[in-house]
JSON list of C-alpha atoms and ligand atoms in Angstrom, two decimals:
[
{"chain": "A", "resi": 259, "resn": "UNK", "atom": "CA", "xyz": [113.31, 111.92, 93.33]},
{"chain": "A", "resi": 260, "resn": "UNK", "atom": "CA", "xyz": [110.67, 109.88, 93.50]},
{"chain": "A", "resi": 261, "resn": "UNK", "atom": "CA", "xyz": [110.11, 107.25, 96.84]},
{"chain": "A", "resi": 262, "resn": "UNK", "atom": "CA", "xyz": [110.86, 103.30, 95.72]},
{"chain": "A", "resi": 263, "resn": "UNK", "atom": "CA", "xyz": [108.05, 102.53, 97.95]},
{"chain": "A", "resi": 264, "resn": "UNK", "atom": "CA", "xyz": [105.35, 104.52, 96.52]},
{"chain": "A", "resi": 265, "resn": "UNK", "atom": "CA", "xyz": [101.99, 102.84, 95.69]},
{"chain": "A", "resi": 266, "resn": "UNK", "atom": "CA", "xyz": [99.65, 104.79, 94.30]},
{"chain": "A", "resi": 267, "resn": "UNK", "atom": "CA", "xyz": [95.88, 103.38, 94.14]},
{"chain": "A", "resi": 268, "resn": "UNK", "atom": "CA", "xyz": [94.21, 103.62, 91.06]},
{"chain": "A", "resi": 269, "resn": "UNK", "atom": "CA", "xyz": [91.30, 101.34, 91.20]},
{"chain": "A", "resi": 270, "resn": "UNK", "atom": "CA", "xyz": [88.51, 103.13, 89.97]},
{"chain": "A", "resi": 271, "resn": "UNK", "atom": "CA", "xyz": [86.14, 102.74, 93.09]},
{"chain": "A", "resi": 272, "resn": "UNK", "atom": "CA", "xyz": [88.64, 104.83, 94.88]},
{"chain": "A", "resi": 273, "resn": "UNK", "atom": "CA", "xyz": [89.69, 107.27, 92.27]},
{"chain": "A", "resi": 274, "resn": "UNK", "atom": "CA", "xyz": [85.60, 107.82, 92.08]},
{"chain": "A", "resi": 275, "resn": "UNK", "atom": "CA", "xyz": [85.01, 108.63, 96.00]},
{"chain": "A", "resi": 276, "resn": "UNK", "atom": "CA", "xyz": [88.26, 110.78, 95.73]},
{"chain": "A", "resi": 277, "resn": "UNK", "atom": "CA", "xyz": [86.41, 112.86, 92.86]},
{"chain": "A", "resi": 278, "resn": "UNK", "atom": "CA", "xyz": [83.82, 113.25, 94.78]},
{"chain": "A", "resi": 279, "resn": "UNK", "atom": "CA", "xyz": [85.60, 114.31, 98.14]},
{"chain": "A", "resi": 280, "resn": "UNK", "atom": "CA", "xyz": [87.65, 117.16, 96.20]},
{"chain": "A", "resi": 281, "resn": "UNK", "atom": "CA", "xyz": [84.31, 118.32, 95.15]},
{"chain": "A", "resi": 282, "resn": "UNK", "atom": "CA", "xyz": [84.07, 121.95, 97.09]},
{"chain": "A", "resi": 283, "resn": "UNK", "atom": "CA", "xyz": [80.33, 121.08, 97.21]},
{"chain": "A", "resi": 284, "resn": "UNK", "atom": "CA", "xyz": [80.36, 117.66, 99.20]},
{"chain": "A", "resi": 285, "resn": "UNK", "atom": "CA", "xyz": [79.47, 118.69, 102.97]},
{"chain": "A", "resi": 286, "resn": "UNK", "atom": "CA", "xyz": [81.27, 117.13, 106.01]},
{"chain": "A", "resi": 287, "resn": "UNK", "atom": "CA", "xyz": [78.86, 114.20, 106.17]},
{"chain": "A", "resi": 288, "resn": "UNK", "atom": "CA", "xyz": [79.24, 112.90, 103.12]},
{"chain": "A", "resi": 289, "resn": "UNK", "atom": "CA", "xyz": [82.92, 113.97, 103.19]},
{"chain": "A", "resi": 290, "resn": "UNK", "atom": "CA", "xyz": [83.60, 111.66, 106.27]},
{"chain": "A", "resi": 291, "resn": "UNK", "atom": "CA", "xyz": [81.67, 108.60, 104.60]},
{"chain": "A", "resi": 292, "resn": "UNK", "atom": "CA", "xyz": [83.77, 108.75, 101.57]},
{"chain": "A", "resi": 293, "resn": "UNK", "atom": "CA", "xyz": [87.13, 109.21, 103.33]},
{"chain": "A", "resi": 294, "resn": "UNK", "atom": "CA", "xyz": [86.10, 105.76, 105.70]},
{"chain": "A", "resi": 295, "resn": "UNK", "atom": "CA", "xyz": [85.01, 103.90, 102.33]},
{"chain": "A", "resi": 296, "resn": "UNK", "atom": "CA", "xyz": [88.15, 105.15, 100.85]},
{"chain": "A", "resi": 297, "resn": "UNK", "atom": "CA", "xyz": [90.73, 104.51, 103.43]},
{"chain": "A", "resi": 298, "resn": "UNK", "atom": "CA", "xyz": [88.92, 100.83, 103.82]},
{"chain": "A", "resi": 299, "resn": "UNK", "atom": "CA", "xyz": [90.21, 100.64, 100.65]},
{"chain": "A", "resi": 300, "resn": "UNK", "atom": "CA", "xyz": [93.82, 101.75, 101.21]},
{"chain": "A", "resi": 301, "resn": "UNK", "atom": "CA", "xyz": [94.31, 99.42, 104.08]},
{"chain": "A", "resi": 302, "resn": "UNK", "atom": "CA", "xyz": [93.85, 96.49, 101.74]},
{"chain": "A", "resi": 303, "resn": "UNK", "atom": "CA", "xyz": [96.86, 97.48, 99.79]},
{"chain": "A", "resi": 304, "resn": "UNK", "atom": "CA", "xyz": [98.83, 98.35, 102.82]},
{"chain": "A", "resi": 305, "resn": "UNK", "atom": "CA", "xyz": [98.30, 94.97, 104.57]},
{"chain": "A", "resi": 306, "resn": "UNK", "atom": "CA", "xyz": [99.27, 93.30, 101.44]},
{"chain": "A", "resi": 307, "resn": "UNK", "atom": "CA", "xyz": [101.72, 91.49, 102.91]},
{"chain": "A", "resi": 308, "resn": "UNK", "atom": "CA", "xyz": [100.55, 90.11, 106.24]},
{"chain": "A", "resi": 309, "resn": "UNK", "atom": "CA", "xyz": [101.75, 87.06, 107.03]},
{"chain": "A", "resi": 310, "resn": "UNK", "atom": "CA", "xyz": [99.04, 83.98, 106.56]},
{"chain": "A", "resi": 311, "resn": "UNK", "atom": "CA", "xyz": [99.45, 80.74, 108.30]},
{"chain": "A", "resi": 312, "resn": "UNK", "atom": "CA", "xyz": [97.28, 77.20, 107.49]},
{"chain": "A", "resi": 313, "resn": "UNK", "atom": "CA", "xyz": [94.67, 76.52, 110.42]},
{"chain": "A", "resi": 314, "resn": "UNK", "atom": "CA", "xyz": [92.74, 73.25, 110.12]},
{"chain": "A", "resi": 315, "resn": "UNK", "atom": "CA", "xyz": [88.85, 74.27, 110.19]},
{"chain": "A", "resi": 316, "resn": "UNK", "atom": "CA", "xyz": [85.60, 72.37, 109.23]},
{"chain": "A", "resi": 317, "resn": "UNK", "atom": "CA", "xyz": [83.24, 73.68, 106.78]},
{"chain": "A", "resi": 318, "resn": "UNK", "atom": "CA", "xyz": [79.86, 72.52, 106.62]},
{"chain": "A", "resi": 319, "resn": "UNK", "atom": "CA", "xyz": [81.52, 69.84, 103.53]},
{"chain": "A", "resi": 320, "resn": "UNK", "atom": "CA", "xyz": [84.64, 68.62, 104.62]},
{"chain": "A", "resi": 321, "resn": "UNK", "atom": "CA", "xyz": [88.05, 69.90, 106.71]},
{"chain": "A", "resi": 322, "resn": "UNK", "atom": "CA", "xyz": [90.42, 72.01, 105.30]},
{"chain": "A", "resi": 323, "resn": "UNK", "atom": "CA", "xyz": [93.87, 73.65, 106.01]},
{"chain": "A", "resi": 324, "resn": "UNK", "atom": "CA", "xyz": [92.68, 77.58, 105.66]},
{"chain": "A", "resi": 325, "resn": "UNK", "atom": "CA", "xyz": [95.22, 80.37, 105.55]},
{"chain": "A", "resi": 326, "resn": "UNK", "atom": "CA", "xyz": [94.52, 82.71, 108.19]},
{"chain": "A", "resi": 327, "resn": "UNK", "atom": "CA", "xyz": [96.57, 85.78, 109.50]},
{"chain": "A", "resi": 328, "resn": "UNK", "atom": "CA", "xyz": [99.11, 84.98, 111.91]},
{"chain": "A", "resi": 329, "resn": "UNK", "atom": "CA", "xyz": [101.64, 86.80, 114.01]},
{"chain": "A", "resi": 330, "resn": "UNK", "atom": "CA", "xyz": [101.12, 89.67, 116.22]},
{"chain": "A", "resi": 331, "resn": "UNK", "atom": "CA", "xyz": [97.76, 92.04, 115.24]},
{"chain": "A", "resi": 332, "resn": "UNK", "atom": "CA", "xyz": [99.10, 94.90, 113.15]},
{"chain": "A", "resi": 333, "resn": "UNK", "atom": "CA", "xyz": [98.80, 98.86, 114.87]},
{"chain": "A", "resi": 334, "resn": "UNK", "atom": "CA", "xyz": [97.53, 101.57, 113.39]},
{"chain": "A", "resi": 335, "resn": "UNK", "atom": "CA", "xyz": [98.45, 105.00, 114.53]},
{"chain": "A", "resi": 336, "resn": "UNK", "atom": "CA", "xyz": [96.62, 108.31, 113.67]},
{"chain": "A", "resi": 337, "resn": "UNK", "atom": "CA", "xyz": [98.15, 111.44, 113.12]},
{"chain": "A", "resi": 338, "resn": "UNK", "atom": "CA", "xyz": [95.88, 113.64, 115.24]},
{"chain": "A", "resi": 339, "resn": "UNK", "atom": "CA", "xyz": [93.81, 115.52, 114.25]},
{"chain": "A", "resi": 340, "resn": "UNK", "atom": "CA", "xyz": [92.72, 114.70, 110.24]},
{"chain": "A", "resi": 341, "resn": "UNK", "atom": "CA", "xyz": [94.16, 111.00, 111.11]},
{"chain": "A", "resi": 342, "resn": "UNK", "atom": "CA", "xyz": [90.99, 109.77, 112.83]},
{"chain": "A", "resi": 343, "resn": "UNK", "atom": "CA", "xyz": [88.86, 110.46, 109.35]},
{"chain": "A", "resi": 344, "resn": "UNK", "atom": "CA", "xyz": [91.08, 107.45, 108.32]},
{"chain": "A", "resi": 345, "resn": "UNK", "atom": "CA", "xyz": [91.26, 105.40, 111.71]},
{"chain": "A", "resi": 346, "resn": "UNK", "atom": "CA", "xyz": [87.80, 103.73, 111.63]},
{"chain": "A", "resi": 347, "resn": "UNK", "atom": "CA", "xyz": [88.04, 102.42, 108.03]},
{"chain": "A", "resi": 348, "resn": "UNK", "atom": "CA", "xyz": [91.37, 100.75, 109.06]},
{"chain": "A", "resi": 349, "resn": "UNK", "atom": "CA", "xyz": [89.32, 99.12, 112.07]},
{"chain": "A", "resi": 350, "resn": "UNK", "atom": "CA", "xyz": [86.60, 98.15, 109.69]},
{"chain": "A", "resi": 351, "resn": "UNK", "atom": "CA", "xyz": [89.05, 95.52, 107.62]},
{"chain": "A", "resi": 352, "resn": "UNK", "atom": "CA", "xyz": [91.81, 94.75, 110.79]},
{"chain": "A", "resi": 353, "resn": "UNK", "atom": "CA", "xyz": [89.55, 94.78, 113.66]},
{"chain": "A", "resi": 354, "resn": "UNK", "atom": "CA", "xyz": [92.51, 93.62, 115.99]},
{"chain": "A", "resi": 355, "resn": "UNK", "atom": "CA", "xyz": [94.58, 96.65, 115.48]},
{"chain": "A", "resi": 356, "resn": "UNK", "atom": "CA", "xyz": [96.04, 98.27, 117.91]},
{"chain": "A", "resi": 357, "resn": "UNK", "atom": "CA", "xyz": [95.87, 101.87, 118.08]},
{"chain": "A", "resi": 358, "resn": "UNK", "atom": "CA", "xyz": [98.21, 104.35, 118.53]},
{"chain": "A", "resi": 359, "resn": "UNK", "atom": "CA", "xyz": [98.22, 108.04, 118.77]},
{"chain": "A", "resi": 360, "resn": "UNK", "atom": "CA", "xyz": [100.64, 111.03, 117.72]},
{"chain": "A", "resi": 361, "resn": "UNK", "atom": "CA", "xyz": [99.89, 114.96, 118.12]},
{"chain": "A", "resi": 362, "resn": "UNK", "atom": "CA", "xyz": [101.90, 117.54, 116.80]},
{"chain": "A", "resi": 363, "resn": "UNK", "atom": "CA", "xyz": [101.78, 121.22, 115.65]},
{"chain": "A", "resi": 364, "resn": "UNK", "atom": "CA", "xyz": [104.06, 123.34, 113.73]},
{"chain": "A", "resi": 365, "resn": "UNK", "atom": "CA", "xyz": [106.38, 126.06, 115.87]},
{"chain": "A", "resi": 366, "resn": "UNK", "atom": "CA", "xyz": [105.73, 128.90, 114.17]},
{"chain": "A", "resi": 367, "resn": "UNK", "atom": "CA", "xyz": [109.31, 130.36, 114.77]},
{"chain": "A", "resi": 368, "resn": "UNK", "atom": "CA", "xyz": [111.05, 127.28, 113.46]},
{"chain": "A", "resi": 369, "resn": "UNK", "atom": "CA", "xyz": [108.36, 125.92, 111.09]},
{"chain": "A", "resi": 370, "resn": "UNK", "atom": "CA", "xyz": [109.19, 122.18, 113.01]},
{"chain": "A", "resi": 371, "resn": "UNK", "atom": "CA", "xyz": [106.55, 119.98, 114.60]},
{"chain": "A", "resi": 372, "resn": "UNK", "atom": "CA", "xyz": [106.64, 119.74, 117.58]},
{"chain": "A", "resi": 373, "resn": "UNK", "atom": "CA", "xyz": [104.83, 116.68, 119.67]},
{"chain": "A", "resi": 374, "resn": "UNK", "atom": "CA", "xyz": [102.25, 117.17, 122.32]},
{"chain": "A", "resi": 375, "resn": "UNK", "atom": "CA", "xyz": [100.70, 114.13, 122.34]},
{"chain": "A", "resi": 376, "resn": "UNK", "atom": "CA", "xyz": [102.61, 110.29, 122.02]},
{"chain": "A", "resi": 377, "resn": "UNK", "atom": "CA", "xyz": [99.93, 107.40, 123.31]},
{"chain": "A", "resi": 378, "resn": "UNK", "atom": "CA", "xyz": [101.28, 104.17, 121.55]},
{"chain": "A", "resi": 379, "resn": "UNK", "atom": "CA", "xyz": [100.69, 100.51, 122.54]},
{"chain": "A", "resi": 380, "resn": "UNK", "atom": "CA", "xyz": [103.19, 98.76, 124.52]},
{"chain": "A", "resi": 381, "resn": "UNK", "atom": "CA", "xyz": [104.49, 96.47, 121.70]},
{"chain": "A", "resi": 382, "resn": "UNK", "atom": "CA", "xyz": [105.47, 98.15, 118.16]},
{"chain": "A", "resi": 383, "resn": "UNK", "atom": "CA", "xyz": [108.37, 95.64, 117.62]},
{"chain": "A", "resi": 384, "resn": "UNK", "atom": "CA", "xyz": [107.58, 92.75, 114.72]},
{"chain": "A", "resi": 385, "resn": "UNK", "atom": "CA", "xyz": [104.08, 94.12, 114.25]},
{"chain": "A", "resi": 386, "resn": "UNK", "atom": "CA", "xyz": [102.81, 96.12, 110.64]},
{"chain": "A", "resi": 387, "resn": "UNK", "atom": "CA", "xyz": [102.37, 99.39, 111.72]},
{"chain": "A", "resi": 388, "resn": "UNK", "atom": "CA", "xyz": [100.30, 101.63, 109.41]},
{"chain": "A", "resi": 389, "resn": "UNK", "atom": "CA", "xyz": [100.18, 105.59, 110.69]},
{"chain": "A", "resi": 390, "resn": "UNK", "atom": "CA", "xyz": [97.22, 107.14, 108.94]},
{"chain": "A", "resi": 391, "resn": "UNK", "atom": "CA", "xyz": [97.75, 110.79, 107.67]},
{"chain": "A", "resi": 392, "resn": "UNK", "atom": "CA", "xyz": [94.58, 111.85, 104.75]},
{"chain": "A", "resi": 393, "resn": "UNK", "atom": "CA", "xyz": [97.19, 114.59, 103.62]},
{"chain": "A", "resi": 394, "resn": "UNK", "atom": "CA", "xyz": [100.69, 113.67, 103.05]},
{"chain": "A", "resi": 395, "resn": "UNK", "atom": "CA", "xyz": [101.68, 117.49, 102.00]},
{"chain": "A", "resi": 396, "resn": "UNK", "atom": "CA", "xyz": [105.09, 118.86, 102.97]},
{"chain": "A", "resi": 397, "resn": "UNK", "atom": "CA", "xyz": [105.81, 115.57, 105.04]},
{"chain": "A", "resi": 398, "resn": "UNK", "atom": "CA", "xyz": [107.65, 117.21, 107.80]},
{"chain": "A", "resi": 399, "resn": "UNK", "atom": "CA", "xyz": [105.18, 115.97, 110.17]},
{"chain": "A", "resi": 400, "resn": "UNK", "atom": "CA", "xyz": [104.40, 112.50, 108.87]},
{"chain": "A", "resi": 401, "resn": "UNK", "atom": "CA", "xyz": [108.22, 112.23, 108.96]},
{"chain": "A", "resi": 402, "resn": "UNK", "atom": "CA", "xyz": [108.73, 113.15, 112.68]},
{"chain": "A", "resi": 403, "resn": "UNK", "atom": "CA", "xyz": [105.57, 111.01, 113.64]},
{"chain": "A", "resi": 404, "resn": "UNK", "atom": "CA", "xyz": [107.17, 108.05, 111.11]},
{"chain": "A", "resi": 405, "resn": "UNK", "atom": "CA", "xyz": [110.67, 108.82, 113.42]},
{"chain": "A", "resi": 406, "resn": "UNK", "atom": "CA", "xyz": [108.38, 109.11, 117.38]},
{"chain": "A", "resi": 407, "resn": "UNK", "atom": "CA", "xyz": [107.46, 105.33, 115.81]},
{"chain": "A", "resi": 408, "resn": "UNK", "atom": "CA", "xyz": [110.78, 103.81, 115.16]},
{"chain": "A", "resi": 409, "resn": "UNK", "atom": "CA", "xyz": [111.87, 105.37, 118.53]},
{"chain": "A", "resi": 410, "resn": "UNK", "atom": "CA", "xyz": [109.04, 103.04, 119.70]},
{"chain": "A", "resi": 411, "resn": "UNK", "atom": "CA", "xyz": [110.37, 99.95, 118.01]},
{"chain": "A", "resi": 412, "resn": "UNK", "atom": "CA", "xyz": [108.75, 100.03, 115.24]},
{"chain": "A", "resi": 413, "resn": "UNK", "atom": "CA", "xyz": [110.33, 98.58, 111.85]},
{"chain": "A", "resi": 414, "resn": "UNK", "atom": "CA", "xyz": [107.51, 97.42, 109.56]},
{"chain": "A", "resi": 415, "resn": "UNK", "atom": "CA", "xyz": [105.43, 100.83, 108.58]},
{"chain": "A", "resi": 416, "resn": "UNK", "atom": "CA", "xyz": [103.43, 101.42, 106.17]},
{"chain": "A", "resi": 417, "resn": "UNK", "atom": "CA", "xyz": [102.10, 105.40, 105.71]},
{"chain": "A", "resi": 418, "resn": "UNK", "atom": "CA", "xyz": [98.08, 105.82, 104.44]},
{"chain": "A", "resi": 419, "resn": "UNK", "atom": "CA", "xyz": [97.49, 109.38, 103.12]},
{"chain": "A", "resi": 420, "resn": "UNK", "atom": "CA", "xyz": [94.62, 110.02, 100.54]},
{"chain": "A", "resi": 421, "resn": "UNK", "atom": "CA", "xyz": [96.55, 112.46, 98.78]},
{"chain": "A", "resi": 422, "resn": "UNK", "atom": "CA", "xyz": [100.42, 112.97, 98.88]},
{"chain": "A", "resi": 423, "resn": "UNK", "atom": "CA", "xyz": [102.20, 115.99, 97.01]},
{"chain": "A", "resi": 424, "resn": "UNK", "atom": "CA", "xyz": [105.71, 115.37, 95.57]},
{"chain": "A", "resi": 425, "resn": "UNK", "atom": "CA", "xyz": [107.04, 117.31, 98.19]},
{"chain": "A", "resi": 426, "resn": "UNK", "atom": "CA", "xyz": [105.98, 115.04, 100.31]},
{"chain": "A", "resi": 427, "resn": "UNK", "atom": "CA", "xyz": [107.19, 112.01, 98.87]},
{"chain": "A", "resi": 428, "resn": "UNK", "atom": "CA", "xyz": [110.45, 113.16, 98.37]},
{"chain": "A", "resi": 429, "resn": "UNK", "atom": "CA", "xyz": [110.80, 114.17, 102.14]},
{"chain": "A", "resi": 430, "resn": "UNK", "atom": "CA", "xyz": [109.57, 110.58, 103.07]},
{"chain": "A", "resi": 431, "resn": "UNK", "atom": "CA", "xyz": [111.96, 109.10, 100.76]},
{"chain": "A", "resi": 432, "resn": "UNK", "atom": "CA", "xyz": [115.41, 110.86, 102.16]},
{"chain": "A", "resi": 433, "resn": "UNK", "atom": "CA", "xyz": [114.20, 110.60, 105.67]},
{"chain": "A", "resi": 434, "resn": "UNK", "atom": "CA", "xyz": [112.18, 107.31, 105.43]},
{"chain": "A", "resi": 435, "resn": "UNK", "atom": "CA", "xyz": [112.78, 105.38, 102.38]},
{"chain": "A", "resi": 436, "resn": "UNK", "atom": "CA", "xyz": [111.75, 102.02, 104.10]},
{"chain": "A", "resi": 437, "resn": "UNK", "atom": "CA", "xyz": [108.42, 103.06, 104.93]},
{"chain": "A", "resi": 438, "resn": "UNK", "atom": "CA", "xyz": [105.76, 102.32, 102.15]},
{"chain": "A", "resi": 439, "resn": "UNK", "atom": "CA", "xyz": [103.24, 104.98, 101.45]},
{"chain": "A", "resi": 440, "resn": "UNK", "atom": "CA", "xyz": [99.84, 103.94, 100.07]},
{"chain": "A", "resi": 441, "resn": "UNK", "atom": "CA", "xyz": [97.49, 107.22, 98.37]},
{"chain": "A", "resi": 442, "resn": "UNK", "atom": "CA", "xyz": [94.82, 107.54, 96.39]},
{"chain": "A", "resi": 443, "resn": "UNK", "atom": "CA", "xyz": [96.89, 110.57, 94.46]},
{"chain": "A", "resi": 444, "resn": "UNK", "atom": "CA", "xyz": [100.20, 111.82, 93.94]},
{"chain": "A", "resi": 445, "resn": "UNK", "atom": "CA", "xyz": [98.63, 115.48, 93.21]},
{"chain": "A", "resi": 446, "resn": "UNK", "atom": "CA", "xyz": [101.00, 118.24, 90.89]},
{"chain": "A", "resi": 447, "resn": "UNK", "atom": "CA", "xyz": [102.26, 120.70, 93.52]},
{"chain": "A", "resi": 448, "resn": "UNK", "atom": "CA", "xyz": [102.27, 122.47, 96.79]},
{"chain": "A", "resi": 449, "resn": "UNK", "atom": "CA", "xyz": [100.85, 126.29, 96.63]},
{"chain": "A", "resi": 450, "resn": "UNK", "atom": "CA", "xyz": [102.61, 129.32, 98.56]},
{"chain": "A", "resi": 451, "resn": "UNK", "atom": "CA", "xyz": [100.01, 127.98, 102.06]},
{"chain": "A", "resi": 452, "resn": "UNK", "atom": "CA", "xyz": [101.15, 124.60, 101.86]},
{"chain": "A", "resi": 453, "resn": "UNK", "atom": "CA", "xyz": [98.21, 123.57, 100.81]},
{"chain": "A", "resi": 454, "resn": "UNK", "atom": "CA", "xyz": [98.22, 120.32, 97.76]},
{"chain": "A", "resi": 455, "resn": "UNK", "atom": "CA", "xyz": [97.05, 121.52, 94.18]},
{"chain": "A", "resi": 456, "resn": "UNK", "atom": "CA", "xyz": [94.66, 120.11, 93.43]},
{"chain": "A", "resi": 457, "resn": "UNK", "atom": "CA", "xyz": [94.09, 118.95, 96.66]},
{"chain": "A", "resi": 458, "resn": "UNK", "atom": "CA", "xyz": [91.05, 118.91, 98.69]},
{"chain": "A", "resi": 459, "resn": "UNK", "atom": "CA", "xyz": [91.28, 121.86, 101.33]},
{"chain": "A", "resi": 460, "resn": "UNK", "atom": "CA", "xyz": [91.88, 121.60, 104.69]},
{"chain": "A", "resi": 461, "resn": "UNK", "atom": "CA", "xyz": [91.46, 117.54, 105.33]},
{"chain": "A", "resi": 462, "resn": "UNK", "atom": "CA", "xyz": [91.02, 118.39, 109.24]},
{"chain": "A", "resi": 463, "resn": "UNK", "atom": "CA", "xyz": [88.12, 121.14, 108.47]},
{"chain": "A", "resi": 464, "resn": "UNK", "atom": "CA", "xyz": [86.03, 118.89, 106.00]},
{"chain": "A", "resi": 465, "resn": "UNK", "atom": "CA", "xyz": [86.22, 116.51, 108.10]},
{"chain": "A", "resi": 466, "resn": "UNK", "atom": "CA", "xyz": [85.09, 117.97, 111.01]},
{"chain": "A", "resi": 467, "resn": "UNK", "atom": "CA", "xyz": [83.14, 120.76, 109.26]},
{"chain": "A", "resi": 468, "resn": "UNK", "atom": "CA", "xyz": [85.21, 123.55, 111.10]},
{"chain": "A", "resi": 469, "resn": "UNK", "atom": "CA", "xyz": [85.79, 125.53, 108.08]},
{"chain": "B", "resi": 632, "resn": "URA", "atom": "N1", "xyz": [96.87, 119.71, 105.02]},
{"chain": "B", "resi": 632, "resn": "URA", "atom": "C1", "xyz": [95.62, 119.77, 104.53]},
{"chain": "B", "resi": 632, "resn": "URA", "atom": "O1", "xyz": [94.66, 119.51, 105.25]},
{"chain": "B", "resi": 632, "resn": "URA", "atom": "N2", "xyz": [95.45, 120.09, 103.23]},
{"chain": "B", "resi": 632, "resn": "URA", "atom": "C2", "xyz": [96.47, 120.35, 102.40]},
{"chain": "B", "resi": 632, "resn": "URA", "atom": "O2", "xyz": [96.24, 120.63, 101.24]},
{"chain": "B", "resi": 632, "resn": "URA", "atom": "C3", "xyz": [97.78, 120.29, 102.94]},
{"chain": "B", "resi": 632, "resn": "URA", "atom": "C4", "xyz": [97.95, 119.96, 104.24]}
]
């Protein structure tokens, strides 16, 4: 099964920095950089279809009816902890967001996530709301953070994850199949750990150089 709202980015600025990222070699720093540049780069396709609306300005020529974005400013939620390697690129490009928060870790008796920490803003409801996850790998916890969302009123989501496995997809699309996912990859597998093939490692640990 694959998701009907899969977009997969293939433009070769971002397929570049993802080359180098999977690159055992590249250390934390450089690591970080690439996954800000990259996710910059995401956001653009996930906020695709923001709504525009004409607002008369003046350029230094003549006046003109410019599109500009209108409605309420989009949120963007990280998926603590690997999340916040994406949540500054989003910024960069929507500097309005909102931002949101969502914690959870797996219960090692019933391999479920479970939440510890929920900190959204006060309005999801008619707003894009893009959760940012680098690895989308089994998807059992992007899916319960994509459902703690929707319990918040959220409708319009969009999912960023650098890589996704087909795991992954396939739990988004049975438990979410209205929520677009934008990666950089749709990688082959999932490996006896969990961990994507080819995958990069341990998003969280390059990221914050705790490996
Ligand atoms: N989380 C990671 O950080 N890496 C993977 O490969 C899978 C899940």
């Amino acid at each position: 099964m694959t998701h009907p709202n899969l977009t997969i980015v293939d433009h070769p600025l971002v397929q570049h920095k993802l080359a180098l990222m999977r690159d055992v070699r590249t250390p934390s720093q450089d690591f970080r950089r690439l996954l800000r540049e990259i996710s910059l780069l995401l956001t653009y396709e996930a906020a695709r279809d923001l709504p525009l609306a004409d607002q008369r300005i003046t350029t230094p020529l003549t006046d003109m009816d410019a599109p500009m974005l209108a409605g309420a400013d989009p949120v963007v939620v990280s998926i603590l902890r690997a999340g916040n390697g994406l949540l500054d690129g989003v910024l960069d490009v929507i500097p309005t967001a909102k931002v949101g928060f969502v914690g959870l870790y797996r219960d090692e008796a019933t391999l479920k996530p479970v939440q510890y920490y929920c900190k959204l803003p006060p309005e999801m409801r008619g707003r894009l709301v893009i959760a940012v996850d680098p690895m989308l790998a089994t998807g059992n916890s992007s899916a319960a953070a994509v459902s703690l969302l929707k319990e918040a009123g959220a409708s319009d989501i969009c999912l960023i994850c650098l890589l996704a496995a087909p795991e992954g997809v396939e739990c988004m699309a049975r438990e979410h199949p209205d929520v677009r996912i934008v990666t950089a990859s749709l990688d082959s597998h999932l490996n006896e750990k969990g961990y994507i093939v080819p995958g990069l490692g341990d998003a969280g640990d390059r990221i914050f150089g705790t490996v």
